[in-house]
Amino acid sequence: MIGRLNHVAIAVPDLEAAAARYRDTLGATVGAAQDEPEHGVTVIFIDLPNTKIELLYPLGENSPITGFLAKNPSGGIHHICYEVEDILAVRDRLIAGGARVLGGAEPKIGAHGKPVLFLHPKDFNGCLIELEQA
Ligand code: CO
């Protein structure tokens, strides 16, 4: 049901410093910062040959990243994103199986302009999972 690993998201306390570290120290291809007000984050994507890294920084007062950074002041892995073909079919199967879909279970448009959903980390071994319709 799940497909490719689309990205690993890392919450960071200083977006420009993290981007510079990946660009200058690790030699990665680092994109431009983009605000995602509906998700309460500013993101920078880093292209790798087989997947992407999403740097996450809080945007606005109710950002879901603020509390995470309070608990993890130097940053940390926040979620991983798997691609799916039919996000509504996957959602219905997950709910039927007892998994909790966050945010009222209605897909939002994610950073790539495609529908996304998030799954409760307690149902997936402590890992917040994002599903993106490929
Ligand atoms: Co993501």
Short mmCIF file of N, CA and C and ligand atoms in Angstrom, two decimals:
data_model
loop_
_atom_site.label_atom_id
_atom_site.label_comp_id
_atom_site.label_asym_id
_atom_site.label_seq_id
_atom_site.Cartn_x
_atom_site.Cartn_y
_atom_site.Cartn_z
N MET A 1 0.83 -1.21 0.00
CA MET A 1 0.00 0.00 0.00
C MET A 1 0.87 1.26 0.00
N ILE A 2 1.87 1.34 0.90
CA ILE A 2 2.76 2.50 0.84
C ILE A 2 3.83 2.25 -0.22
N GLY A 3 4.29 3.35 -0.79
CA GLY A 3 5.28 3.25 -1.86
C GLY A 3 6.61 3.85 -1.44
N ARG A 4 7.16 4.68 -2.30
CA ARG A 4 8.49 5.24 -2.06
C ARG A 4 8.53 6.12 -0.82
N LEU A 5 9.73 6.20 -0.23
CA LEU A 5 9.99 7.19 0.81
C LEU A 5 10.12 8.54 0.11
N ASN A 6 9.17 9.45 0.37
CA ASN A 6 9.22 10.76 -0.28
C ASN A 6 10.21 11.69 0.40
N HIS A 7 10.15 11.76 1.73
CA HIS A 7 11.13 12.58 2.45
C HIS A 7 11.18 12.22 3.92
N VAL A 8 12.28 12.63 4.55
CA VAL A 8 12.43 12.61 6.00
C VAL A 8 12.45 14.06 6.44
N ALA A 9 11.62 14.42 7.43
CA ALA A 9 11.53 15.81 7.88
C ALA A 9 12.28 15.98 9.19
N ILE A 10 13.08 17.03 9.24
CA ILE A 10 13.88 17.34 10.43
C ILE A 10 13.50 18.74 10.90
N ALA A 11 13.02 18.83 12.14
CA ALA A 11 12.74 20.14 12.74
C ALA A 11 14.05 20.77 13.18
N VAL A 12 14.21 22.07 12.86
CA VAL A 12 15.48 22.74 13.16
C VAL A 12 15.22 24.07 13.86
N PRO A 13 16.11 24.46 14.78
CA PRO A 13 15.92 25.72 15.50
C PRO A 13 16.40 26.94 14.70
N ASP A 14 17.21 26.73 13.68
CA ASP A 14 17.73 27.83 12.86
C ASP A 14 17.75 27.34 11.41
N LEU A 15 16.78 27.80 10.63
CA LEU A 15 16.59 27.25 9.28
C LEU A 15 17.77 27.56 8.37
N GLU A 16 18.24 28.81 8.39
CA GLU A 16 19.35 29.18 7.50
C GLU A 16 20.64 28.45 7.88
N ALA A 17 20.86 28.29 9.18
CA ALA A 17 22.06 27.58 9.62
C ALA A 17 22.00 26.12 9.20
N ALA A 18 20.83 25.51 9.31
CA ALA A 18 20.69 24.11 8.91
C ALA A 18 20.86 23.96 7.41
N ALA A 19 20.28 24.89 6.63
CA ALA A 19 20.41 24.83 5.18
C ALA A 19 21.88 24.99 4.78
N ALA A 20 22.58 25.92 5.44
CA ALA A 20 23.99 26.14 5.12
C ALA A 20 24.82 24.91 5.47
N ARG A 21 24.47 24.24 6.55
CA ARG A 21 25.21 23.04 6.94
C ARG A 21 25.07 21.95 5.87
N TYR A 22 23.85 21.75 5.40
CA TYR A 22 23.64 20.74 4.36
C TYR A 22 24.31 21.13 3.04
N ARG A 23 24.23 22.42 2.69
CA ARG A 23 24.78 22.89 1.42
C ARG A 23 26.31 22.90 1.46
N ASP A 24 26.86 23.50 2.51
CA ASP A 24 28.30 23.78 2.52
C ASP A 24 29.11 22.63 3.11
N THR A 25 28.58 21.98 4.14
CA THR A 25 29.36 20.93 4.78
C THR A 25 29.08 19.57 4.16
N LEU A 26 27.80 19.30 3.86
CA LEU A 26 27.45 18.00 3.29
C LEU A 26 27.40 18.02 1.76
N GLY A 27 27.47 19.21 1.16
CA GLY A 27 27.51 19.30 -0.29
C GLY A 27 26.21 18.92 -0.97
N ALA A 28 25.09 19.16 -0.32
CA ALA A 28 23.79 18.77 -0.87
C ALA A 28 23.17 19.90 -1.69
N THR A 29 22.20 19.53 -2.53
CA THR A 29 21.45 20.50 -3.31
C THR A 29 20.29 20.99 -2.47
N VAL A 30 20.37 22.26 -2.04
CA VAL A 30 19.42 22.82 -1.08
C VAL A 30 18.51 23.82 -1.79
N GLY A 31 17.21 23.67 -1.63
CA GLY A 31 16.25 24.55 -2.27
C GLY A 31 16.03 25.84 -1.48
N ALA A 32 15.07 26.64 -1.94
CA ALA A 32 14.74 27.91 -1.29
C ALA A 32 13.70 27.67 -0.20
N ALA A 33 13.69 28.55 0.82
CA ALA A 33 12.69 28.46 1.87
C ALA A 33 11.31 28.78 1.32
N GLN A 34 10.30 28.02 1.73
CA GLN A 34 8.93 28.33 1.35
C GLN A 34 8.03 28.25 2.57
N ASP A 35 7.15 29.25 2.72
CA ASP A 35 6.21 29.28 3.83
C ASP A 35 5.00 28.41 3.50
N GLU A 36 4.57 27.62 4.49
CA GLU A 36 3.37 26.79 4.36
C GLU A 36 2.42 27.16 5.49
N PRO A 37 1.69 28.30 5.33
CA PRO A 37 0.89 28.80 6.46
C PRO A 37 -0.17 27.80 6.95
N GLU A 38 -0.71 27.01 6.03
CA GLU A 38 -1.75 26.07 6.45
C GLU A 38 -1.20 24.98 7.36
N HIS A 39 0.11 24.74 7.28
CA HIS A 39 0.74 23.71 8.11
C HIS A 39 1.55 24.33 9.25
N GLY A 40 1.65 25.67 9.28
CA GLY A 40 2.38 26.32 10.37
C GLY A 40 3.88 26.09 10.31
N VAL A 41 4.42 25.97 9.09
CA VAL A 41 5.85 25.72 8.96
C VAL A 41 6.44 26.50 7.78
N THR A 42 7.72 26.78 7.91
CA THR A 42 8.53 27.17 6.76
C THR A 42 9.43 25.99 6.45
N VAL A 43 9.53 25.63 5.17
CA VAL A 43 10.28 24.42 4.81
C VAL A 43 11.37 24.75 3.80
N ILE A 44 12.42 23.97 3.85
CA ILE A 44 13.45 23.94 2.81
C ILE A 44 13.64 22.49 2.44
N PHE A 45 13.56 22.20 1.14
CA PHE A 45 13.79 20.83 0.69
C PHE A 45 15.21 20.66 0.19
N ILE A 46 15.77 19.52 0.53
CA ILE A 46 17.11 19.14 0.10
C ILE A 46 16.96 17.91 -0.77
N ASP A 47 17.42 18.01 -2.01
CA ASP A 47 17.29 16.89 -2.94
C ASP A 47 18.46 15.94 -2.80
N LEU A 48 18.14 14.69 -2.58
CA LEU A 48 19.14 13.62 -2.57
C LEU A 48 18.84 12.70 -3.75
N PRO A 49 19.79 11.88 -4.15
CA PRO A 49 19.54 11.04 -5.33
C PRO A 49 18.34 10.11 -5.17
N ASN A 50 18.05 9.66 -3.96
CA ASN A 50 16.98 8.67 -3.80
C ASN A 50 15.80 9.17 -2.97
N THR A 51 15.88 10.35 -2.37
CA THR A 51 14.76 10.88 -1.59
C THR A 51 15.04 12.35 -1.31
N LYS A 52 14.29 12.93 -0.38
CA LYS A 52 14.49 14.33 -0.02
C LYS A 52 14.56 14.44 1.51
N ILE A 53 15.18 15.51 1.95
CA ILE A 53 15.13 15.91 3.36
C ILE A 53 14.33 17.21 3.41
N GLU A 54 13.41 17.29 4.37
CA GLU A 54 12.58 18.49 4.55
C GLU A 54 13.00 19.13 5.87
N LEU A 55 13.61 20.30 5.79
CA LEU A 55 13.93 21.05 7.01
C LEU A 55 12.69 21.84 7.40
N LEU A 56 12.29 21.75 8.67
CA LEU A 56 11.05 22.37 9.16
C LEU A 56 11.38 23.40 10.22
N TYR A 57 10.73 24.55 10.07
CA TYR A 57 10.91 25.62 11.05
C TYR A 57 9.53 26.21 11.36
N PRO A 58 9.26 26.58 12.61
CA PRO A 58 7.91 27.07 12.95
C PRO A 58 7.53 28.33 12.19
N LEU A 59 6.25 28.40 11.82
CA LEU A 59 5.67 29.60 11.19
C LEU A 59 4.35 29.89 11.91
N GLY A 60 4.22 31.08 12.47
CA GLY A 60 2.98 31.46 13.14
C GLY A 60 2.91 30.99 14.58
N GLU A 61 1.82 31.37 15.24
CA GLU A 61 1.71 31.14 16.68
C GLU A 61 1.32 29.71 17.04
N ASN A 62 0.64 29.01 16.16
CA ASN A 62 0.15 27.67 16.50
C ASN A 62 0.90 26.59 15.72
N SER A 63 2.16 26.84 15.46
CA SER A 63 2.92 25.86 14.68
C SER A 63 3.07 24.55 15.44
N PRO A 64 2.88 23.41 14.76
CA PRO A 64 3.10 22.12 15.41
C PRO A 64 4.57 21.86 15.72
N ILE A 65 5.46 22.70 15.18
CA ILE A 65 6.89 22.49 15.39
C ILE A 65 7.38 23.14 16.68
N THR A 66 6.63 24.14 17.17
CA THR A 66 7.08 24.88 18.35
C THR A 66 7.27 23.96 19.55
N GLY A 67 6.28 23.15 19.84
CA GLY A 67 6.37 22.24 20.99
C GLY A 67 7.46 21.20 20.81
N PHE A 68 7.61 20.74 19.57
CA PHE A 68 8.65 19.74 19.29
C PHE A 68 10.03 20.30 19.58
N LEU A 69 10.26 21.57 19.15
CA LEU A 69 11.58 22.18 19.38
C LEU A 69 11.79 22.51 20.86
N ALA A 70 10.68 22.77 21.58
CA ALA A 70 10.82 23.00 23.03
C ALA A 70 11.35 21.74 23.71
N LYS A 71 10.89 20.58 23.22
CA LYS A 71 11.35 19.31 23.80
C LYS A 71 12.69 18.87 23.22
N ASN A 72 13.00 19.34 22.02
CA ASN A 72 14.24 18.95 21.32
C ASN A 72 14.95 20.21 20.83
N PRO A 73 15.61 20.93 21.73
CA PRO A 73 16.11 22.27 21.39
C PRO A 73 17.12 22.29 20.24
N SER A 74 17.85 21.22 20.03
CA SER A 74 18.80 21.23 18.91
C SER A 74 18.18 20.67 17.64
N GLY A 75 16.88 20.35 17.68
CA GLY A 75 16.19 19.80 16.52
C GLY A 75 16.12 18.29 16.58
N GLY A 76 15.47 17.69 15.57
CA GLY A 76 15.37 16.23 15.54
C GLY A 76 14.47 15.79 14.41
N ILE A 77 14.47 14.46 14.17
CA ILE A 77 13.60 13.93 13.13
C ILE A 77 12.15 14.08 13.58
N HIS A 78 11.34 14.72 12.75
CA HIS A 78 9.95 15.04 13.11
C HIS A 78 8.97 14.07 12.49
N HIS A 79 9.13 13.74 11.21
CA HIS A 79 8.26 12.74 10.58
C HIS A 79 8.94 12.17 9.34
N ILE A 80 8.35 11.07 8.85
CA ILE A 80 8.78 10.52 7.57
C ILE A 80 7.56 10.45 6.67
N CYS A 81 7.78 10.60 5.37
CA CYS A 81 6.67 10.69 4.42
C CYS A 81 6.77 9.58 3.39
N TYR A 82 5.69 8.79 3.31
CA TYR A 82 5.59 7.73 2.31
C TYR A 82 4.63 8.16 1.21
N GLU A 83 4.91 7.74 0.01
CA GLU A 83 3.98 8.02 -1.10
C GLU A 83 2.92 6.93 -1.17
N VAL A 84 1.70 7.35 -1.52
CA VAL A 84 0.60 6.41 -1.77
C VAL A 84 -0.08 6.82 -3.08
N GLU A 85 -0.74 5.87 -3.70
CA GLU A 85 -1.39 6.17 -4.98
C GLU A 85 -2.76 6.82 -4.79
N ASP A 86 -3.52 6.32 -3.84
CA ASP A 86 -4.90 6.79 -3.64
C ASP A 86 -5.08 7.09 -2.15
N ILE A 87 -4.92 8.36 -1.79
CA ILE A 87 -4.84 8.70 -0.37
C ILE A 87 -6.16 8.45 0.36
N LEU A 88 -7.28 8.62 -0.33
CA LEU A 88 -8.57 8.40 0.34
C LEU A 88 -8.81 6.91 0.59
N ALA A 89 -8.43 6.09 -0.35
CA ALA A 89 -8.58 4.64 -0.16
C ALA A 89 -7.67 4.16 0.98
N VAL A 90 -6.45 4.70 1.03
CA VAL A 90 -5.51 4.33 2.09
C VAL A 90 -6.04 4.80 3.44
N ARG A 91 -6.56 6.01 3.47
CA ARG A 91 -7.12 6.55 4.72
C ARG A 91 -8.24 5.65 5.23
N ASP A 92 -9.15 5.28 4.35
CA ASP A 92 -10.29 4.48 4.79
C ASP A 92 -9.83 3.12 5.31
N ARG A 93 -8.81 2.55 4.66
CA ARG A 93 -8.30 1.26 5.11
C ARG A 93 -7.62 1.39 6.48
N LEU A 94 -6.88 2.49 6.68
CA LEU A 94 -6.22 2.72 7.96
C LEU A 94 -7.24 2.89 9.08
N ILE A 95 -8.26 3.68 8.83
CA ILE A 95 -9.28 3.92 9.86
C ILE A 95 -10.00 2.61 10.18
N ALA A 96 -10.30 1.83 9.15
CA ALA A 96 -10.96 0.53 9.38
C ALA A 96 -10.07 -0.38 10.22
N GLY A 97 -8.75 -0.21 10.10
CA GLY A 97 -7.81 -1.02 10.86
C GLY A 97 -7.51 -0.47 12.24
N GLY A 98 -8.13 0.65 12.60
CA GLY A 98 -7.97 1.19 13.95
C GLY A 98 -6.89 2.24 14.08
N ALA A 99 -6.23 2.64 12.99
CA ALA A 99 -5.22 3.68 13.09
C ALA A 99 -5.89 5.05 13.16
N ARG A 100 -5.23 5.97 13.86
CA ARG A 100 -5.76 7.32 14.01
C ARG A 100 -5.15 8.25 12.96
N VAL A 101 -6.02 8.89 12.20
CA VAL A 101 -5.59 9.86 11.20
C VAL A 101 -5.80 11.24 11.80
N LEU A 102 -4.76 12.06 11.80
CA LEU A 102 -4.81 13.35 12.49
C LEU A 102 -5.57 14.39 11.66
N GLY A 103 -5.99 15.46 12.34
CA GLY A 103 -6.57 16.61 11.65
C GLY A 103 -7.92 16.37 11.02
N GLY A 104 -8.74 15.52 11.62
CA GLY A 104 -10.07 15.29 11.09
C GLY A 104 -10.11 14.37 9.88
N ALA A 105 -8.96 13.78 9.54
CA ALA A 105 -8.86 12.75 8.50
C ALA A 105 -9.16 13.27 7.09
N GLU A 106 -9.20 14.61 6.94
CA GLU A 106 -9.37 15.16 5.59
C GLU A 106 -8.01 15.61 5.08
N PRO A 107 -7.60 15.15 3.89
CA PRO A 107 -6.29 15.54 3.36
C PRO A 107 -6.18 17.06 3.19
N LYS A 108 -4.97 17.57 3.50
CA LYS A 108 -4.62 18.95 3.18
C LYS A 108 -3.64 18.93 2.02
N ILE A 109 -3.45 20.09 1.41
CA ILE A 109 -2.46 20.18 0.34
C ILE A 109 -1.09 20.41 0.98
N GLY A 110 -0.15 19.55 0.66
CA GLY A 110 1.17 19.61 1.28
C GLY A 110 2.14 20.47 0.50
N ALA A 111 3.41 20.39 0.90
CA ALA A 111 4.45 21.26 0.37
C ALA A 111 4.72 21.04 -1.12
N HIS A 112 4.30 19.90 -1.66
CA HIS A 112 4.52 19.65 -3.09
C HIS A 112 3.25 19.86 -3.90
N GLY A 113 2.22 20.50 -3.27
CA GLY A 113 0.97 20.76 -3.98
C GLY A 113 0.11 19.52 -4.14
N LYS A 114 0.37 18.49 -3.35
CA LYS A 114 -0.39 17.24 -3.43
C LYS A 114 -1.04 16.95 -2.09
N PRO A 115 -2.13 16.16 -2.06
CA PRO A 115 -2.83 15.90 -0.80
C PRO A 115 -1.97 15.08 0.17
N VAL A 116 -2.02 15.48 1.44
CA VAL A 116 -1.27 14.76 2.49
C VAL A 116 -2.16 14.51 3.70
N LEU A 117 -1.80 13.49 4.46
CA LEU A 117 -2.42 13.16 5.74
C LEU A 117 -1.32 12.78 6.72
N PHE A 118 -1.61 12.96 8.01
CA PHE A 118 -0.67 12.54 9.04
C PHE A 118 -1.32 11.48 9.93
N LEU A 119 -0.52 10.50 10.34
CA LEU A 119 -0.99 9.38 11.16
C LEU A 119 -0.40 9.48 12.55
N HIS A 120 -1.20 9.11 13.55
CA HIS A 120 -0.78 9.26 14.95
C HIS A 120 0.48 8.45 15.25
N PRO A 121 1.51 9.10 15.82
CA PRO A 121 2.76 8.37 16.07
C PRO A 121 2.60 7.19 17.02
N LYS A 122 1.62 7.24 17.93
CA LYS A 122 1.47 6.13 18.87
C LYS A 122 0.98 4.87 18.17
N ASP A 123 0.43 5.02 16.99
CA ASP A 123 0.00 3.83 16.24
C ASP A 123 1.10 3.27 15.36
N PHE A 124 2.25 3.99 15.27
CA PHE A 124 3.32 3.57 14.36
C PHE A 124 4.69 3.68 15.05
N ASN A 125 4.78 3.04 16.23
CA ASN A 125 6.06 2.87 16.91
C ASN A 125 6.75 4.19 17.22
N GLY A 126 5.96 5.20 17.54
CA GLY A 126 6.52 6.48 17.95
C GLY A 126 6.95 7.37 16.80
N CYS A 127 6.59 7.01 15.58
CA CYS A 127 7.00 7.80 14.43
C CYS A 127 5.80 8.46 13.78
N LEU A 128 5.81 9.77 13.71
CA LEU A 128 4.77 10.50 12.97
C LEU A 128 4.95 10.21 11.48
N ILE A 129 3.88 9.76 10.85
CA ILE A 129 3.93 9.39 9.43
C ILE A 129 3.07 10.35 8.62
N GLU A 130 3.65 10.86 7.55
CA GLU A 130 2.92 11.64 6.56
C GLU A 130 2.71 10.76 5.34
N LEU A 131 1.52 10.79 4.80
CA LEU A 131 1.24 10.12 3.53
C LEU A 131 1.00 11.19 2.48
N GLU A 132 1.63 11.03 1.33
CA GLU A 132 1.45 11.99 0.24
C GLU A 132 0.99 11.24 -1.01
N GLN A 133 -0.08 11.75 -1.61
CA GLN A 133 -0.54 11.13 -2.85
C GLN A 133 0.46 11.43 -3.95
N ALA A 134 1.02 10.40 -4.54
CA ALA A 134 2.10 10.60 -5.52
C ALA A 134 1.53 11.05 -6.86
CO CO B 1 6.64 16.38 5.31
#
